XYZ file of C-alpha atoms in Angstrom:
146
model
C -0.001 0.037 0.022
C 1.236 3.447 -0.930
C 1.250 5.700 2.173
C -0.634 8.951 1.642
C -2.475 11.005 4.227
C -4.183 14.341 3.475
C -4.594 15.836 6.999
C -7.822 17.794 7.378
C -7.817 21.443 8.193
C -9.398 22.761 11.430
C -12.524 23.768 9.454
C -12.747 20.274 7.916
C -12.433 18.765 11.421
C -15.248 20.982 12.781
C -17.475 20.169 9.765
C -16.852 16.520 10.241
C -17.576 16.720 13.949
C -21.014 18.191 13.206
C -21.839 15.443 10.682
C -20.453 12.788 13.213
C -22.788 14.039 15.987
C -25.689 13.989 13.548
C -24.808 10.471 12.411
C -24.519 9.240 15.976
C -27.965 10.680 16.601
C -29.262 8.626 13.650
C -29.438 11.443 11.136
C -27.640 10.586 7.969
C -26.597 13.417 5.619
C -25.774 12.342 2.083
C -25.039 8.790 3.155
C -22.965 9.417 6.240
C -22.663 6.855 8.924
C -21.096 6.909 12.428
C -18.420 4.349 13.067
C -16.218 3.666 16.018
C -12.784 2.115 15.642
C -10.658 0.662 18.436
C -7.352 2.446 18.694
C -4.240 0.508 18.026
C -2.391 1.692 21.098
C -4.989 2.816 23.641
C -7.739 0.382 22.773
C -10.312 3.208 23.138
C -13.069 3.472 20.615
C -12.554 6.451 18.406
C -15.688 7.940 16.784
C -15.580 8.926 13.012
C -18.147 9.755 10.357
C -17.659 8.211 6.980
C -19.669 7.733 3.730
C -21.270 4.305 3.300
C -20.806 3.205 -0.229
C -23.084 0.381 -1.549
C -22.292 -1.327 -4.851
C -24.062 -4.391 -6.090
C -25.576 -5.011 -2.716
C -22.338 -4.883 -0.905
C -21.228 -2.140 1.571
C -17.867 -0.467 1.609
C -15.983 2.284 3.531
C -13.478 4.399 1.647
C -10.804 6.489 3.226
C -10.435 9.262 0.578
C -7.742 11.160 2.586
C -5.527 8.054 2.467
C -3.986 6.153 5.304
C -5.870 7.956 8.043
C -5.911 7.031 11.750
C -9.348 5.358 11.395
C -8.180 3.290 8.435
C -5.059 2.183 10.189
C -7.078 1.356 13.377
C -9.767 -0.548 11.332
C -7.146 -2.493 9.445
C -5.471 -3.599 12.737
C -8.695 -4.445 14.469
C -10.443 -6.180 11.519
C -13.769 -4.869 12.805
C -15.637 -1.557 13.453
C -18.705 -0.551 15.393
C -21.326 1.000 13.259
C -24.597 2.827 13.677
C -26.118 5.429 15.949
C -25.115 5.526 19.631
C -28.222 3.584 20.917
C -28.277 0.906 18.134
C -24.728 0.040 16.955
C -23.264 -3.298 16.137
C -19.831 -4.658 15.511
C -19.095 -5.371 11.901
C -16.139 -7.352 10.536
C -14.227 -5.701 7.778
C -11.779 -6.873 5.035
C -9.535 -4.680 3.022
C -10.245 -4.672 -0.732
C -7.442 -5.618 -3.058
C -6.020 -2.806 -5.203
C -7.311 -4.518 -8.381
C -10.937 -4.216 -7.238
C -10.671 -0.653 -6.065
C -11.020 1.238 -9.444
C -14.676 0.377 -9.918
C -15.526 1.225 -6.328
C -13.591 4.459 -6.526
C -15.502 5.433 -9.617
C -18.782 4.924 -7.787
C -17.445 6.755 -4.767
C -16.345 9.733 -6.880
C -19.604 9.831 -8.740
C -21.493 10.116 -5.428
C -19.288 12.219 -3.168
C -16.710 14.135 -5.300
C -18.415 17.386 -4.233
C -17.436 16.580 -0.644
C -13.950 15.011 -1.003
C -12.486 16.939 -3.980
C -8.825 17.714 -3.497
C -8.426 14.747 -0.993
C -8.779 11.698 -3.223
C -5.236 11.480 -4.591
C -5.979 13.848 -7.363
C -8.885 11.860 -8.833
C -12.087 13.285 -10.258
C -15.169 11.660 -11.596
C -13.679 12.001 -15.069
C -10.429 10.245 -14.145
C -9.319 7.495 -16.508
C -9.193 3.824 -15.533
C -5.404 4.037 -15.570
C -5.616 7.024 -13.066
C -7.874 5.082 -10.832
C -5.595 1.967 -10.888
C -2.526 4.270 -10.173
C -4.163 5.883 -7.155
C -5.811 2.765 -5.798
C -2.855 1.608 -3.557
C -3.089 4.970 -1.687
C -6.776 4.848 -0.912
C -7.837 2.259 1.737
C -11.198 0.572 0.922
C -12.885 -1.895 3.286
C -15.753 -4.186 2.573
C -18.250 -4.712 5.472
C -18.863 -8.414 6.208
C -22.389 -8.470 7.504
């Protein structure tokens, strides 16, 4: 995996915090979902808001900013907690192979480019298949095993 991490600005963190609180209250905005990921060092559950991508009946989580803390923690734990605070469940995850990512990234960009532009390894909805393949190693994608 290529290591890339686009650190969010303070404004982006504040924006994400609002959407996380809404998602934890059960209010999804544009496909957001609250997840909690066990920390690699502390073991504490860390809350994050992400976009839930569904393709052909399967659910995926994409880390458009690259190898973020939540992606590293999820990879190490092999599972996440998902859902609102009062009704969450543990979900096992598996990381998607780089060869399978281009199709998923295309769907993700078609749906959420307006939100993640500038933080997806230079990709746009018009990116070529070759560009998607080249960027795939730097964008973690996890399939939910329900």
